[in-house]
XYZ file of N, CA and C in Angstrom:
534
model
N 61.677 -92.292 -7.047
C 61.196 -91.141 -7.789
C 60.099 -90.419 -7.029
N 59.240 -91.148 -6.323
C 58.183 -90.491 -5.563
C 58.740 -89.674 -4.413
N 59.926 -90.029 -3.927
C 60.540 -89.247 -2.852
C 60.914 -87.850 -3.329
N 61.364 -87.724 -4.564
C 61.744 -86.407 -5.070
C 60.528 -85.521 -5.291
N 59.395 -86.097 -5.648
C 58.200 -85.266 -5.828
C 57.532 -84.951 -4.502
N 57.724 -85.784 -3.487
C 57.092 -85.542 -2.192
C 57.814 -84.468 -1.388
N 59.104 -84.291 -1.607
C 59.890 -83.346 -0.812
C 59.429 -81.901 -0.939
N 59.087 -81.402 -2.143
C 58.707 -79.989 -2.251
C 57.377 -79.632 -1.590
N 56.522 -80.609 -1.313
C 55.197 -80.304 -0.770
C 55.271 -79.514 0.534
N 56.054 -79.948 1.542
C 56.109 -79.141 2.767
C 56.630 -77.725 2.502
N 57.635 -77.608 1.622
C 58.165 -76.289 1.291
C 57.092 -75.455 0.594
N 56.384 -76.067 -0.326
C 55.313 -75.362 -1.035
C 54.228 -74.958 -0.041
N 53.865 -75.879 0.847
C 52.861 -75.584 1.862
C 53.294 -74.428 2.755
N 54.539 -74.456 3.179
C 55.059 -73.395 4.049
C 55.056 -72.058 3.320
N 55.483 -72.049 2.064
C 55.468 -70.809 1.269
C 54.043 -70.287 1.133
N 53.129 -71.200 0.834
C 51.729 -70.821 0.673
C 51.172 -70.238 1.966
N 51.370 -70.929 3.063
C 50.841 -70.466 4.353
C 51.447 -69.127 4.760
N 52.741 -68.953 4.539
C 53.382 -67.671 4.842
C 52.789 -66.555 3.982
N 52.627 -66.833 2.697
C 52.090 -65.847 1.770
C 50.674 -65.431 2.175
N 49.860 -66.393 2.539
C 48.479 -66.093 2.940
C 48.476 -65.328 4.259
N 49.285 -65.762 5.193
C 49.369 -65.084 6.500
C 49.758 -63.618 6.330
N 50.744 -63.349 5.480
C 51.236 -61.986 5.280
C 50.247 -61.109 4.517
N 49.392 -61.714 3.724
C 48.538 -60.938 2.826
C 47.047 -61.143 3.059
N 46.678 -61.753 4.168
C 45.279 -62.073 4.418
C 44.389 -60.828 4.413
N 44.828 -59.761 5.033
C 44.001 -58.545 5.078
C 43.759 -58.000 3.668
N 44.787 -58.009 2.841
C 44.637 -57.531 1.459
C 43.651 -58.407 0.693
N 43.788 -59.706 0.842
C 42.901 -60.632 0.144
C 41.462 -60.447 0.606
N 41.265 -60.253 1.895
C 39.913 -60.047 2.426
C 39.297 -58.758 1.884
N 40.135 -57.703 1.739
C 39.616 -56.444 1.183
C 39.162 -56.640 -0.263
N 39.951 -57.358 -1.030
C 39.567 -57.635 -2.423
C 38.243 -58.393 -2.440
N 38.116 -59.370 -1.564
C 36.879 -60.155 -1.497
C 35.696 -59.291 -1.088
N 35.939 -58.365 -0.195
C 34.838 -57.494 0.250
C 34.354 -56.623 -0.903
N 35.289 -56.102 -1.679
C 34.900 -55.234 -2.785
C 34.228 -56.023 -3.907
N 34.760 -57.169 -4.248
C 34.241 -57.907 -5.393
C 33.160 -58.926 -5.041
N 33.005 -59.282 -3.773
C 32.015 -60.282 -3.414
C 30.910 -59.790 -2.510
N 31.034 -58.564 -2.022
C 30.084 -58.036 -1.057
C 28.672 -57.929 -1.615
N 28.531 -57.378 -2.781
C 27.196 -57.137 -3.344
C 26.430 -58.431 -3.556
N 27.133 -59.476 -3.903
C 26.459 -60.747 -4.166
C 26.472 -61.678 -2.965
N 27.084 -61.245 -1.861
C 27.124 -62.070 -0.664
C 28.040 -63.271 -0.794
N 29.045 -63.155 -1.640
C 29.923 -64.304 -1.901
C 31.359 -64.057 -1.459
N 31.546 -63.184 -0.474
C 32.901 -62.859 -0.025
C 33.692 -64.099 0.359
N 33.107 -64.963 1.161
C 33.835 -66.141 1.642
C 34.103 -67.123 0.505
N 33.144 -67.297 -0.397
C 33.355 -68.166 -1.556
C 34.502 -67.626 -2.408
N 34.500 -66.322 -2.623
C 35.555 -65.705 -3.415
C 36.901 -65.866 -2.730
N 36.943 -65.686 -1.428
C 38.196 -65.858 -0.678
C 38.733 -67.271 -0.877
N 37.863 -68.256 -0.748
C 38.298 -69.650 -0.941
C 38.775 -69.883 -2.371
N 38.080 -69.299 -3.331
C 38.462 -69.435 -4.732
C 39.836 -68.811 -4.980
N 40.084 -67.663 -4.376
C 41.388 -67.005 -4.511
C 42.477 -67.860 -3.892
N 42.223 -68.433 -2.720
C 43.216 -69.296 -2.078
C 43.553 -70.491 -2.963
N 42.535 -71.098 -3.546
C 42.774 -72.237 -4.438
C 43.616 -71.810 -5.636
N 43.289 -70.660 -6.205
C 44.031 -70.198 -7.376
C 45.471 -69.847 -7.021
N 45.702 -69.267 -5.859
C 47.072 -68.966 -5.425
C 47.834 -70.275 -5.255
N 47.209 -71.264 -4.642
C 47.854 -72.575 -4.455
C 48.226 -73.177 -5.810
N 47.285 -73.159 -6.753
C 47.542 -73.728 -8.082
C 48.648 -72.977 -8.824
N 48.695 -71.666 -8.632
C 49.635 -70.828 -9.379
C 51.001 -70.713 -8.721
N 51.115 -71.125 -7.487
C 52.349 -70.926 -6.728
C 53.562 -71.558 -7.404
N 53.405 -72.742 -7.923
C 54.528 -73.426 -8.574
C 54.980 -72.728 -9.848
N 54.058 -72.043 -10.517
C 54.411 -71.380 -11.771
C 54.953 -69.968 -11.567
N 54.955 -69.476 -10.331
C 55.488 -68.142 -10.062
C 56.986 -68.144 -10.339
N 57.396 -67.299 -11.273
C 58.788 -67.282 -11.720
C 59.615 -66.181 -11.083
N 59.014 -65.315 -10.324
C 59.763 -64.263 -9.656
C 60.081 -63.068 -10.533
N 59.454 -62.967 -11.690
C 59.705 -61.805 -12.568
C 59.127 -60.531 -11.981
N 58.060 -60.669 -11.216
C 57.452 -59.530 -10.525
C 57.599 -59.776 -9.030
N 57.380 -58.749 -8.250
C 57.403 -58.903 -6.796
C 56.272 -59.846 -6.384
N 56.458 -60.561 -5.307
C 55.463 -61.516 -4.834
C 54.125 -60.815 -4.600
N 54.159 -59.628 -4.015
C 52.921 -58.895 -3.768
C 52.199 -58.526 -5.056
N 52.950 -58.163 -6.071
C 52.371 -57.829 -7.371
C 51.725 -59.068 -7.977
N 52.454 -60.174 -7.928
C 51.934 -61.443 -8.453
C 50.661 -61.838 -7.711
N 50.676 -61.712 -6.398
C 49.519 -62.079 -5.578
C 48.299 -61.244 -5.965
N 48.500 -59.927 -6.148
C 47.397 -59.065 -6.556
C 46.839 -59.489 -7.902
N 47.721 -59.802 -8.835
C 47.244 -60.214 -10.154
C 46.388 -61.464 -10.048
N 46.869 -62.445 -9.310
C 46.112 -63.685 -9.145
C 44.767 -63.382 -8.483
N 44.784 -62.618 -7.383
C 43.557 -62.330 -6.648
C 42.575 -61.510 -7.487
N 43.049 -60.478 -8.149
C 42.159 -59.637 -8.947
C 41.598 -60.395 -10.142
N 42.440 -61.155 -10.827
C 41.946 -61.935 -11.968
C 40.909 -62.957 -11.518
N 41.153 -63.578 -10.378
C 40.187 -64.541 -9.841
C 38.888 -63.839 -9.473
N 38.993 -62.675 -8.835
C 37.804 -61.915 -8.448
C 37.005 -61.476 -9.674
N 37.688 -61.030 -10.711
C 36.998 -60.602 -11.928
C 36.311 -61.780 -12.608
N 36.984 -62.918 -12.672
C 36.382 -64.113 -13.268
C 35.183 -64.569 -12.437
N 35.332 -64.500 -11.130
C 34.239 -64.858 -10.216
C 33.037 -63.956 -10.480
N 33.285 -62.669 -10.631
C 32.208 -61.712 -10.900
C 31.515 -61.988 -12.223
N 32.293 -62.335 -13.232
C 31.691 -62.646 -14.536
C 30.803 -63.893 -14.438
N 31.265 -64.902 -13.703
C 30.461 -66.115 -13.530
C 29.187 -65.802 -12.743
N 29.307 -64.991 -11.701
C 28.134 -64.621 -10.906
C 27.135 -63.834 -11.755
N 27.645 -62.943 -12.584
C 26.775 -62.138 -13.444
C 26.019 -63.042 -14.409
N 26.667 -64.050 -14.932
C 26.018 -64.967 -15.863
C 24.904 -65.755 -15.163
N 25.114 -66.103 -13.897
C 24.108 -66.863 -13.137
C 23.029 -65.963 -12.547
N 23.295 -64.681 -12.461
C 22.398 -63.754 -11.774
C 21.005 -63.705 -12.393
N 20.922 -63.915 -13.698
C 19.623 -63.834 -14.346
C 18.648 -64.869 -13.815
N 19.165 -66.009 -13.374
C 18.266 -67.050 -12.894
C 18.168 -67.094 -11.368
N 18.966 -66.337 -10.681
C 18.956 -66.367 -9.212
C 18.693 -64.969 -8.674
N 18.197 -64.881 -7.465
C 17.971 -63.566 -6.864
C 19.182 -63.199 -6.012
N 19.460 -61.886 -5.889
C 20.589 -61.397 -5.096
C 20.314 -61.535 -3.608
N 21.347 -61.799 -2.876
C 21.211 -61.929 -1.418
C 21.901 -60.756 -0.750
N 21.279 -60.198 0.277
C 21.895 -59.110 1.022
C 22.742 -59.694 2.142
N 23.885 -59.101 2.351
C 24.765 -59.561 3.423
C 24.235 -59.074 4.769
N 24.310 -59.928 5.786
C 23.809 -59.578 7.119
C 24.630 -58.436 7.698
N 23.968 -57.582 8.466
C 24.663 -56.464 9.105
C 25.627 -56.994 10.158
N 26.744 -56.312 10.276
C 27.732 -56.719 11.267
C 27.221 -56.387 12.667
N 27.530 -57.248 13.628
C 27.128 -57.047 15.011
C 28.045 -56.021 15.654
N 27.455 -55.095 16.373
C 28.246 -54.074 17.049
C 28.882 -54.660 18.303
N 30.123 -54.289 18.624
C 30.835 -54.898 19.736
C 30.231 -54.637 21.116
N 29.784 -53.419 21.406
C 29.152 -53.132 22.688
C 28.316 -51.866 22.554
N 27.443 -51.642 23.522
C 26.515 -50.517 23.434
C 27.216 -49.167 23.541
N 28.263 -49.071 24.335
C 28.947 -47.788 24.545
C 29.510 -47.240 23.237
N 30.000 -48.117 22.384
C 30.618 -47.687 21.128
C 29.649 -47.782 19.958
N 28.375 -48.072 20.222
C 27.416 -48.325 19.149
C 27.257 -47.146 18.190
N 27.074 -45.931 18.717
C 26.885 -44.777 17.840
C 28.108 -44.526 16.977
N 29.266 -44.562 17.595
C 30.507 -44.335 16.856
C 30.732 -45.420 15.811
N 30.505 -46.651 16.199
C 30.687 -47.774 15.269
C 29.675 -47.696 14.129
N 28.454 -47.320 14.444
C 27.430 -47.205 13.421
C 27.796 -46.132 12.407
N 28.250 -44.993 12.891
C 28.662 -43.916 11.988
C 29.839 -44.342 11.121
N 30.824 -44.997 11.717
C 31.980 -45.482 10.953
C 31.546 -46.520 9.929
N 30.641 -47.416 10.324
C 30.137 -48.433 9.392
C 29.373 -47.799 8.236
N 28.606 -46.749 8.539
C 27.858 -46.061 7.488
C 28.804 -45.387 6.496
N 29.856 -44.752 7.011
C 30.843 -44.123 6.114
C 31.530 -45.181 5.256
N 31.910 -46.270 5.896
C 32.572 -47.359 5.177
C 31.626 -47.961 4.138
N 30.379 -48.124 4.505
C 29.386 -48.664 3.575
C 29.229 -47.751 2.358
N 29.162 -46.430 2.590
C 29.060 -45.478 1.475
C 30.290 -45.560 0.579
N 31.469 -45.722 1.201
C 32.691 -45.859 0.411
C 32.632 -47.112 -0.456
N 32.240 -48.243 0.133
C 32.161 -49.481 -0.648
C 31.088 -49.393 -1.737
N 29.989 -48.717 -1.460
C 28.974 -48.526 -2.496
C 29.525 -47.693 -3.648
N 30.302 -46.668 -3.327
C 30.926 -45.856 -4.372
C 31.931 -46.686 -5.162
N 32.703 -47.512 -4.478
C 33.683 -48.372 -5.167
C 32.963 -49.337 -6.102
N 31.824 -49.859 -5.670
C 31.054 -50.787 -6.506
C 30.580 -50.143 -7.797
N 30.387 -48.838 -7.789
C 29.912 -48.140 -8.980
C 30.992 -48.021 -10.052
N 32.243 -48.240 -9.671
C 33.350 -48.145 -10.619
C 33.392 -49.374 -11.523
N 34.022 -49.211 -12.700
C 34.212 -50.389 -13.539
C 35.332 -51.244 -12.934
N 35.516 -52.446 -13.452
C 36.458 -53.396 -12.859
C 37.885 -52.860 -12.780
N 38.349 -52.211 -13.829
C 39.725 -51.707 -13.839
C 39.918 -50.606 -12.795
N 38.964 -49.693 -12.699
C 39.068 -48.618 -11.717
C 38.930 -49.163 -10.292
N 38.074 -50.162 -10.128
C 37.906 -50.790 -8.820
C 39.224 -51.447 -8.379
N 39.895 -52.117 -9.303
C 41.182 -52.742 -8.988
C 42.209 -51.682 -8.594
N 42.214 -50.568 -9.293
C 43.149 -49.491 -8.987
C 42.873 -48.918 -7.597
N 41.623 -48.739 -7.251
C 41.267 -48.223 -5.928
C 41.714 -49.204 -4.843
N 41.536 -50.485 -5.078
C 41.962 -51.485 -4.092
C 43.478 -51.413 -3.868
N 44.224 -51.269 -4.933
C 45.676 -51.149 -4.797
C 46.033 -49.865 -4.051
N 45.328 -48.784 -4.356
C 45.563 -47.505 -3.690
C 45.261 -47.609 -2.193
N 44.135 -48.219 -1.853
C 43.756 -48.365 -0.455
C 44.726 -49.263 0.313
N 45.439 -50.086 -0.428
C 46.422 -50.965 0.193
C 47.807 -50.309 0.229
N 47.862 -49.005 -0.030
C 49.098 -48.221 0.019
C 50.187 -48.733 -0.920
N 49.784 -49.211 -2.079
C 50.767 -49.643 -3.073
C 51.331 -48.413 -3.782
N 52.572 -48.503 -4.202
C 53.191 -47.397 -4.923
C 52.615 -47.328 -6.339
N 52.779 -46.179 -6.983
C 52.320 -46.046 -8.364
C 53.005 -47.085 -9.238
N 54.270 -47.361 -8.970
C 55.012 -48.354 -9.749
C 54.362 -49.732 -9.625
N 54.028 -50.116 -8.378
C 53.394 -51.415 -8.165
C 52.015 -51.472 -8.823
N 51.253 -50.380 -8.690
C 49.934 -50.339 -9.316
C 50.061 -50.497 -10.827
N 51.031 -49.800 -11.406
C 51.246 -49.874 -12.848
C 51.608 -51.295 -13.274
N 52.458 -51.961 -12.492
C 52.849 -53.337 -12.811
C 51.661 -54.285 -12.760
N 50.862 -54.174 -11.723
C 49.718 -55.076 -11.560
C 48.717 -54.874 -12.691
N 48.445 -53.625 -13.037
C 47.396 -53.315 -14.007
C 47.895 -53.233 -15.444
N 49.214 -53.237 -15.633
C 49.753 -53.181 -16.984
C 49.588 -51.828 -17.647
N 49.672 -50.750 -16.853
C 49.592 -49.395 -17.394
C 50.811 -48.612 -16.901
N 51.019 -47.423 -17.430
C 52.167 -46.622 -17.026
C 51.907 -45.950 -15.670
N 52.979 -45.567 -14.995
C 52.846 -44.886 -13.705
C 52.096 -43.565 -13.864
N 52.375 -42.837 -14.935
C 51.682 -41.559 -15.126
C 50.191 -41.782 -15.361
N 49.847 -42.867 -16.040
C 48.436 -43.173 -16.266
C 47.748 -43.532 -14.947
N 48.494 -44.165 -14.038
C 47.965 -44.458 -12.706
C 47.543 -43.158 -12.035
N 48.423 -42.155 -12.066
C 48.124 -40.881 -11.435
C 46.903 -40.207 -12.038
N 46.810 -40.215 -13.355
C 45.671 -39.595 -14.035
C 44.378 -40.315 -13.659
N 44.419 -41.642 -13.713
C 43.218 -42.419 -13.393
C 42.796 -42.206 -11.937
N 43.757 -42.182 -11.012
C 43.420 -41.973 -9.605
C 42.780 -40.602 -9.402
N 43.309 -39.593 -10.057
C 42.749 -38.250 -9.950
C 41.290 -38.238 -10.420
N 41.038 -38.856 -11.558
C 39.674 -38.899 -12.099
C 38.737 -39.703 -11.199
N 39.245 -40.810 -10.667
C 38.433 -41.654 -9.785
C 38.087 -40.901 -8.505
N 39.076 -40.206 -7.927
C 38.823 -39.430 -6.701
C 37.725 -38.396 -6.933
N 37.812 -37.702 -8.061
C 36.802 -36.688 -8.383
C 35.420 -37.321 -8.521
N 35.352 -38.413 -9.261
C 34.078 -39.086 -9.489
C 33.499 -39.619 -8.174
N 34.332 -40.303 -7.389
C 33.847 -40.861 -6.124
C 33.482 -39.764 -5.134
N 34.247 -38.672 -5.127
C 33.928 -37.545 -4.258
C 32.542 -36.998 -4.557
N 32.209 -36.910 -5.830
C 30.872 -36.459 -6.226
C 29.796 -37.424 -5.764
N 30.045 -38.717 -5.942
C 29.074 -39.719 -5.508
C 28.882 -39.680 -3.998
N 29.981 -39.570 -3.263
C 29.889 -39.554 -1.806
C 29.173 -38.292 -1.321
N 29.403 -37.173 -2.006
C 28.718 -35.929 -1.638
C 27.221 -36.044 -1.913
N 26.839 -36.728 -2.996
C 25.408 -36.920 -3.313
C 24.729 -37.759 -2.249
N 25.454 -38.753 -1.721
C 24.876 -39.699 -0.776
C 24.882 -39.204 0.665
N 25.527 -38.041 0.926
C 25.583 -37.522 2.284
C 24.234 -36.902 2.635
N 23.697 -37.309 3.789
C 22.372 -36.779 4.189
C 22.411 -35.305 4.511
């Protein structure tokens, strides 16, 4: 009997590793958005990996794998944020260290790009959780259909929400421009 339960492990491991390999950039982006402010990006990434591993066996294939992965990652990120918020009252926030520039020749260009990216992430942080999730899906070039499936809203509502978010973020980014 133990032989029958041991056989799926390599297959499960291979599926898990393939899934993570194919979606690592997406998962890292989610972690950056939801863990950056508190300096917990890596902790959140590990938490998401654990949750994907735990949930892999229960994946029934009713949704696309990418949709399922987003749901797991976003739900984990939101739960992580709620736990961090509850602990925040007793702990002080930590600032994330600045990224090291690759070389002096590209320093000005890299600094400007980093500043633009930083302003974008600051604007994303100002959004509520649902809008932040929608922006992450949008930045990952997901279709309106996929966004609607992940968030449980209609495709037309996706379009309306994206339009409103773009307007709001555009205003914030314009305010922050020197």
